[in-house]
């Protein structure tokens, strides 16, 4: 459904990532692992032209149904990001405007209230009806992240792109998100692309895993292949990541 | 004198005032907490946000008075009674004065504690060395330090009054895993070298497992599980503890999550 051929992404002339080639198929969860500053977030933002073109330059193609997203107008991309490709960014609480009640965000999706309530219930909110009149600063991190997911799911996108969905989120909520993502990709023509540093979570959630280091992306492999790989590059990456983690 | 801390029937209420009608209602934060804690050990307290962890820490250190119940700290040195329990606050970087030199801050703590110390310089040096605070930072000011360094500076100040019981409130939050492990080793070193007992509050069970001898799990202001670390992790009895342990490995099913809806943050 999405074909990515990015030759390189430059930040003020210096190369952040280079030679990225992958394609996403439906009904799959793709994970990109990588350390802080490896360019994960830059890469996923580049896919729909979210990078500031004043400082970044992206060379290559991102094909969605033979339509190159990198050469599309920004109006088209805005519409695309509100329907077909949805993002959930890092820092869930500050993804919201703190002066607007959450009702504002639910209204924007154009979905009837019953649908919203039903989805809130599925995300295990205790009193879904109360959420409407709350302000974002009243939410905990886990609640805010669940709401980001609810909002993303409401527009029923084909591709969901997640940036560090579990950072700062407690285990039980991460566990819930994992189950929700899995049932999301059970539907026809849906897929997920996410970046994370959480090895355990990645191992449980992913259909395919790749890692980004020194600006290059490895091949996508299944979690079993990835974690038992005899490839020296993968091995050294995993040990270096585990050194930090353990 | 085997136990350093005995708590019996501790309750803590807060008053919530209605700003319009001036009525107030009481909310119970801690309900009937009783436990004792052996000298020279490390106790971990865990539970979700709002379960009363920080309130318990503040009660133990005398920051807030309990509504009822008794907290008794058994000290070996009666002179040091008023400063025998010290609390390292969660936002430790906020309590380091940004404009003061760290060395002066620790010196001041010693002055105020009315300890009879002959070689003050050596005493300060020893404290800094125990917490691995490099000498080039001693004469820096608060704002020149990173978050982790500020936390250790706050720790130095607390240790300067030679407490017998150290209470740490979420010392691991906002740190990457590597520095978390360094902190665990640091606390173990402090325990050995300065002969203090430690109570560590954290929502992160993985890290408590590495640090603590005993664990207490709080749920809605009550103790639901208490025992040695080994026992709590291998043989939990309360359903909430089981839930917490299972969620660590992301092994919960949707039905189990549904059952513990109110435990999600």
XYZ file of C-alpha atoms in Angstrom:
511
model
C 0.000 0.000 0.000
C 2.907 2.381 0.599
C 6.224 2.289 -1.264
C 9.087 4.269 0.176
C 12.205 5.089 -1.823
C 14.006 7.901 -0.062
C 17.559 8.564 -1.259
C 18.411 10.888 1.571
C 17.076 13.438 4.041
C 19.298 16.437 4.622
C 19.170 18.784 7.595
C 20.936 22.035 6.731
C 23.008 20.116 4.212
C 24.073 17.264 6.508
C 22.690 13.804 5.946
C 20.283 12.396 8.561
C 19.174 9.192 6.841
C 20.082 7.732 3.475
C 18.960 5.100 1.032
C 15.694 4.077 2.680
C 13.782 1.415 0.762
C 10.727 -0.370 2.093
C 7.150 -1.081 1.224
C 4.256 -1.615 3.562
C 1.619 -4.279 3.048
C -1.828 -4.385 4.560
C -2.748 -6.217 7.781
C 0.740 -5.810 9.194
C 2.428 -3.904 12.029
C 5.868 -2.602 11.060
C 8.298 -1.494 13.728
C 11.442 0.559 13.349
C 13.785 0.307 16.309
C 16.524 2.801 16.942
C 18.241 4.826 19.586
C 17.709 8.470 20.492
C 18.814 10.687 17.657
C 19.021 7.923 15.075
C 16.540 9.737 12.842
C 13.449 7.584 13.435
C 11.042 10.453 13.975
C 12.530 12.419 11.081
C 11.988 9.471 8.790
C 8.329 8.908 9.636
C 7.569 12.612 9.426
C 9.223 12.759 6.009
C 6.761 10.193 4.631
C 3.896 12.673 4.321
C 5.934 15.833 3.963
C 5.659 16.909 7.598
C 9.248 18.140 7.825
C 9.916 21.853 7.658
C 11.089 22.351 4.091
C 13.101 25.391 5.175
C 15.683 23.285 6.991
C 15.095 19.745 5.736
C 15.303 18.528 2.182
C 13.950 15.126 1.232
C 15.015 13.443 -1.997
C 13.105 10.432 -3.196
C 9.630 9.110 -3.626
C 6.858 7.935 -1.318
C 4.246 6.203 -3.417
C 0.684 5.724 -2.209
C -1.368 4.031 -4.920
C 1.110 5.322 -7.561
C 0.766 8.840 -6.228
C 4.030 10.434 -5.071
C 3.296 12.073 -1.732
C 6.490 14.102 -1.741
C 5.369 16.042 -4.812
C 1.744 16.528 -3.706
C 0.264 19.884 -2.756
C 0.069 20.650 0.961
C -3.742 20.887 0.754
C -3.904 17.342 -0.516
C -1.525 16.167 2.202
C -3.586 17.819 4.924
C -6.677 16.003 3.694
C -4.693 12.772 3.446
C -3.453 13.087 7.012
C -6.968 13.648 8.297
C -8.332 10.528 6.678
C -6.048 7.933 5.114
C -2.799 8.272 7.044
C -3.071 9.147 10.714
C -0.222 10.074 13.036
C 0.044 9.734 16.806
C 3.018 11.714 18.050
C 5.194 11.512 21.093
C 4.218 13.427 24.245
C 0.491 12.575 24.269
C -0.645 15.275 26.685
C 0.905 18.123 24.734
C -0.474 16.809 21.462
C -3.642 18.619 22.538
C -4.327 22.329 22.809
C -4.729 22.749 26.554
C -7.342 25.482 26.250
C -9.823 23.440 24.235
C -12.156 20.901 25.764
C -11.868 17.403 24.372
C -15.345 17.747 22.853
C -13.706 20.022 20.266
C -11.491 17.204 19.018
C -14.311 14.663 18.887
C -16.471 17.098 16.898
C -13.697 17.620 14.380
C -13.802 13.960 13.414
C -17.426 14.409 12.334
C -18.468 11.128 13.910
C -21.713 10.735 15.898
C -21.423 10.837 19.658
C -22.511 7.211 20.082
C -19.546 6.019 18.014
C -17.167 8.091 20.099
C -18.661 6.784 23.352
C -18.489 3.221 22.144
C -14.831 3.572 21.205
C -14.006 5.293 24.497
C -15.603 2.344 26.253
C -13.521 -0.064 24.224
C -10.430 1.819 25.340
C -11.575 1.139 28.905
C -12.388 4.653 30.039
C -14.396 4.366 33.232
C -16.791 7.213 32.532
C -16.661 7.936 28.795
C -19.352 10.632 28.981
C -17.239 12.714 31.336
C -14.331 12.893 28.894
C -16.174 15.305 26.590
C -16.136 18.156 29.061
C -12.569 17.646 30.265
C -9.542 19.759 29.413
C -6.327 18.084 28.214
C -4.350 19.243 31.256
C -6.664 17.171 33.454
C -5.543 13.976 31.746
C -2.785 11.616 32.809
C -0.280 10.486 30.203
C -1.958 7.115 29.786
C -5.405 8.673 29.343
C -4.092 11.182 26.816
C -2.400 8.473 24.802
C -5.582 6.377 24.785
C -7.500 9.441 23.563
C -4.958 9.995 20.785
C -5.591 6.442 19.692
C -9.359 6.899 19.904
C -9.142 10.015 17.726
C -6.915 8.239 15.233
C -9.199 5.182 15.098
C -12.320 7.317 14.660
C -11.253 8.443 11.211
C -10.511 4.822 10.355
C -7.241 5.415 8.495
C -5.549 2.880 6.216
C -2.174 3.568 7.712
C -1.490 4.533 11.314
C 1.948 6.001 12.030
C 3.052 6.044 15.687
C 6.035 7.798 17.210
C 7.187 6.139 20.454
C 3.641 5.200 21.511
C 4.736 3.739 24.862
C 7.220 6.300 26.130
C 6.128 7.568 29.515
C 3.074 5.303 29.479
C 2.564 2.706 32.183
C 2.692 -0.975 31.355
C -0.993 -1.752 31.630
C -1.924 0.966 29.135
C 0.892 -0.118 26.792
C -0.570 -3.589 27.064
C -3.987 -2.287 26.057
C -2.554 -0.345 23.098
C -0.796 -3.501 21.958
C -4.059 -5.456 21.899
C -5.884 -2.601 20.174
C -3.266 -2.294 17.423
C -3.406 -6.016 16.799
C -7.159 -5.994 16.394
C -6.908 -2.862 14.216
C -4.736 -4.609 11.622
C -7.072 -7.588 11.546
C -9.366 -5.460 9.401
C -8.991 -5.350 5.630
C -6.464 -2.880 4.155
C -5.192 -1.544 7.472
C -1.589 -1.336 8.580
C 0.587 0.300 11.220
C 4.087 1.758 11.085
C 5.673 2.623 14.393
C 9.011 3.591 15.879
C 9.979 2.649 19.410
C 12.863 1.892 21.745
C 10.914 -0.598 23.825
C 12.265 -4.015 22.811
C 9.767 -6.127 24.778
C 6.810 -4.232 23.462
C 8.147 -4.319 19.892
C 8.674 -8.071 20.120
C 5.051 -8.607 21.158
C 3.311 -6.167 18.820
C 5.220 -6.350 15.544
C 4.675 -8.384 12.411
C 7.971 -7.109 10.984
C 10.887 -5.322 12.635
C 13.778 -3.306 11.221
C 16.362 -1.088 12.850
C 17.722 2.295 11.971
C 21.347 3.028 12.762
C 23.883 5.432 11.293
C 21.187 6.711 8.982
C 20.486 3.409 7.260
C 17.504 1.130 7.684
C 17.916 -2.650 7.831
C 15.539 -5.092 6.135
C 12.217 -5.838 7.820
C 12.156 -9.281 9.448
C 9.670 -11.126 11.607
C 10.293 -10.740 15.352
C 11.545 -14.356 15.644
C 13.998 -13.845 12.806
C 15.014 -10.461 14.132
C 15.739 -11.444 17.711
C 17.423 -14.743 16.789
C 19.245 -13.337 13.801
C 22.825 -14.455 13.154
C 23.420 -11.259 11.201
C 26.271 -9.451 12.933
C 24.770 -6.034 12.333
C 21.512 -6.998 14.030
C 23.363 -8.694 16.864
C 25.593 -5.742 17.594
C 22.604 -3.414 17.410
C 20.613 -5.519 19.874
C 23.482 -5.817 22.328
C 24.144 -2.101 22.164
C 20.467 -1.381 22.787
C 20.253 -3.923 25.588
C 23.334 -2.411 27.214
C 21.333 0.740 27.584
C 18.136 -1.040 28.528
C 19.385 -3.615 31.022
C 15.822 -1.768 68.370
C 15.619 -4.160 65.493
C 13.020 -2.141 63.662
C 13.720 1.389 62.577
C 10.126 2.187 61.758
C 6.825 1.119 63.280
C 3.586 2.348 61.819
C 0.244 1.425 63.350
C -3.208 2.328 62.105
C -2.053 5.298 60.036
C -4.855 7.223 58.345
C -4.576 10.428 56.406
C -7.474 12.580 55.203
C -7.450 15.681 53.089
C -10.124 18.306 53.101
C -11.509 19.365 49.772
C -13.155 22.767 49.953
C -15.973 23.723 47.684
C -14.977 27.134 46.364
C -18.556 28.298 45.768
C -20.500 27.230 48.846
C -17.626 26.982 51.264
C -18.583 23.449 52.255
C -15.788 20.993 52.670
C -15.676 17.255 52.401
C -13.061 14.811 53.521
C -11.248 12.358 51.317
C -9.293 9.504 52.779
C -5.857 9.165 51.164
C -4.349 6.539 53.463
C -6.478 4.032 55.300
C -5.273 1.992 58.247
C -1.650 1.493 57.218
C 0.339 -0.678 59.604
C 3.781 -2.097 59.041
C 7.204 -2.227 60.589
C 10.497 -2.083 58.845
C 13.817 -3.549 59.876
C 16.966 -1.489 60.289
C 19.522 -1.720 57.481
C 17.038 -2.953 54.879
C 15.595 -1.432 51.746
C 11.820 -1.291 51.431
C 10.067 -0.627 48.138
C 6.602 0.913 47.967
C 4.686 0.664 44.721
C 1.216 1.273 43.382
C -0.434 3.361 40.708
C -0.634 7.161 40.751
C -3.059 8.365 43.363
C -2.679 5.300 45.564
C -1.106 7.385 48.336
C 2.580 6.611 47.909
C 3.833 10.162 48.212
C 1.431 10.954 51.060
C 2.821 7.987 52.983
C 6.382 9.218 52.396
C 5.473 12.683 53.612
C 3.788 11.277 56.716
C 6.842 9.175 57.572
C 9.147 12.172 57.298
C 6.820 14.428 59.242
C 6.044 16.752 56.357
C 2.313 16.294 56.843
C 0.690 15.170 60.095
C -1.375 11.992 59.949
C -5.095 12.237 60.812
C -4.812 9.275 63.136
C -2.449 6.467 63.923
C 1.147 6.297 65.066
C 4.460 6.582 63.279
C 7.450 5.721 65.387
C 11.028 6.037 64.226
C 13.506 4.291 66.517
C 16.806 6.152 66.438
C 20.149 5.012 67.807
C 21.359 8.540 68.434
C 18.725 10.471 70.424
C 20.343 13.813 69.559
C 19.568 13.375 65.901
C 15.902 12.603 66.410
C 14.517 15.624 64.573
C 16.542 14.909 61.462
C 16.579 11.112 61.548
C 14.233 10.652 58.581
C 14.950 12.570 55.404
C 12.921 12.737 52.233
C 14.290 13.099 48.713
C 11.444 14.720 46.826
C 10.366 13.619 43.387
C 11.215 16.909 41.706
C 14.603 17.055 43.386
C 15.988 19.368 40.738
C 13.497 22.029 41.811
C 14.731 22.077 45.388
C 18.328 22.852 44.495
C 18.713 26.620 44.588
C 19.915 27.534 41.087
C 22.037 30.459 42.293
C 23.933 28.805 45.146
C 27.091 26.792 45.058
C 26.576 23.101 45.823
C 29.456 22.979 48.294
C 28.037 25.889 50.262
C 24.594 24.274 50.253
C 25.925 21.075 51.832
C 28.021 23.042 54.295
C 24.943 24.933 55.387
C 23.017 21.719 55.950
C 25.768 20.526 58.288
C 25.762 23.870 60.153
C 22.045 23.774 60.764
C 22.054 20.150 61.881
C 24.112 21.010 65.014
C 26.300 17.972 64.625
C 29.656 18.002 66.370
C 31.978 17.501 63.470
C 35.660 18.293 63.797
C 36.854 17.969 60.264
C 34.038 19.476 58.265
C 35.968 19.582 55.024
C 36.666 15.894 55.197
C 33.059 15.128 56.071
C 31.808 16.970 52.987
C 34.417 15.298 50.825
C 33.293 11.908 52.084
C 29.644 12.633 51.283
C 30.477 13.802 47.785
C 32.610 10.748 47.204
C 29.905 8.391 48.412
C 27.426 9.733 45.898
C 29.988 9.865 43.072
C 29.766 13.626 42.759
C 32.875 14.665 40.809
C 35.025 17.396 42.368
C 34.793 19.750 39.405
C 31.070 20.151 40.180
C 31.460 20.949 43.897
C 31.746 24.676 43.373
C 29.250 24.896 40.521
C 25.898 26.584 41.015
C 22.581 24.760 40.788
C 21.613 25.959 37.327
C 24.895 24.746 35.862
C 24.080 21.116 36.620
C 22.080 18.580 34.640
C 18.924 17.016 36.091
C 20.751 13.919 37.322
C 23.518 16.007 38.878
C 20.976 18.217 40.622
C 19.331 15.122 42.044
C 22.640 13.951 43.469
C 23.315 17.424 44.861
C 19.948 17.265 46.648
C 20.921 13.830 47.935
C 24.242 15.177 49.242
C 22.417 17.845 51.177
C 20.110 15.302 52.769
C 22.942 12.924 53.635
C 24.900 15.769 55.233
C 22.610 15.667 58.265
C 23.331 11.950 58.700
C 19.810 10.548 58.614
C 19.108 7.019 59.751
C 16.147 6.592 57.445
C 16.193 7.818 53.879
C 12.909 8.075 51.975
C 13.190 8.386 48.201
C 10.121 9.512 46.264
C 10.223 8.275 42.657
C 13.976 8.775 42.277
C 13.982 6.967 38.956
C 11.342 8.930 37.103
C 12.502 10.913 34.081
C 15.762 8.999 33.774
C 16.853 6.606 31.074
C 17.417 2.988 32.000
C 21.184 3.263 32.162
C 21.126 6.028 34.769
C 18.405 4.149 36.656
C 20.786 1.245 37.127
C 23.585 3.559 38.208
C 21.198 4.986 40.796
C 20.340 1.514 42.116
C 24.039 0.852 42.667
C 24.444 4.262 44.250
C 21.645 3.616 46.773
C 23.101 0.237 47.679
C 26.455 1.922 48.258
C 24.906 4.656 50.409
C 23.135 2.027 52.498
C 26.365 0.154 53.163
C 28.648 3.103 53.664
C 26.494 5.465 55.686
C 24.530 2.791 57.491
C 21.056 4.062 56.598
C 17.797 2.240 56.008
C 16.043 3.169 52.775
C 12.416 3.376 51.725
C 12.105 3.733 47.977
C 8.872 4.714 46.266
C 8.484 3.886 42.601
C 5.805 2.718 40.219
C 8.468 0.752 38.357
C 8.451 -2.795 39.730
C 11.394 -3.879 37.590
C 13.724 -1.468 39.277
C 12.355 -2.174 42.786
C 13.055 -5.847 42.242
C 16.735 -5.000 41.749
C 16.962 -2.692 44.749
C 14.697 -3.832 47.565
C 14.608 -6.488 50.250
C 10.918 -6.020 50.908
C 8.000 -4.707 48.875
C 4.697 -3.106 49.801
C 1.981 -2.593 47.195
C -0.525 0.173 47.843
C -3.944 0.219 46.237
C -6.465 2.970 46.920
C -4.670 3.979 50.094
C -4.416 0.507 51.571
C -1.682 -2.077 51.724
C -2.735 -5.002 49.560
C 0.529 -6.894 49.470
C 3.557 -7.016 51.707
C 6.484 -9.368 51.831
C 10.025 -10.064 50.774
C 10.828 -9.119 47.200
C 11.202 -12.754 46.255
C 7.843 -13.705 47.706
C 5.931 -10.812 46.178
C 7.346 -11.460 42.720
C 7.151 -15.230 42.720
C 3.970 -15.706 44.681
C 1.712 -12.648 44.651
C -1.585 -13.053 46.503
C -3.662 -9.961 45.714
C -5.251 -9.758 42.252
C -3.920 -6.216 41.784
C -0.334 -7.371 42.333
C -0.871 -10.206 39.878
C -2.215 -7.679 37.396
C 0.815 -5.404 37.858
C 3.280 -8.242 37.396
C 1.565 -9.552 34.308
C 1.399 -6.122 32.716
C 5.180 -5.843 33.002
C 5.560 -8.352 30.194
C 2.498 -7.138 28.305
C 0.840 -10.517 28.834
C -2.599 -9.279 29.871
C -5.647 -10.196 27.852
C -8.368 -7.688 27.038
C -10.681 -9.330 29.592
C -8.100 -8.973 32.353
C -7.607 -5.336 31.458
C -11.369 -4.843 31.537
C -11.553 -6.305 35.035
C -8.969 -3.833 36.278
C -10.299 -0.860 34.372
C -9.902 1.459 37.330
C -6.199 0.590 37.596
C -5.416 2.087 34.186
C -3.900 5.521 34.426
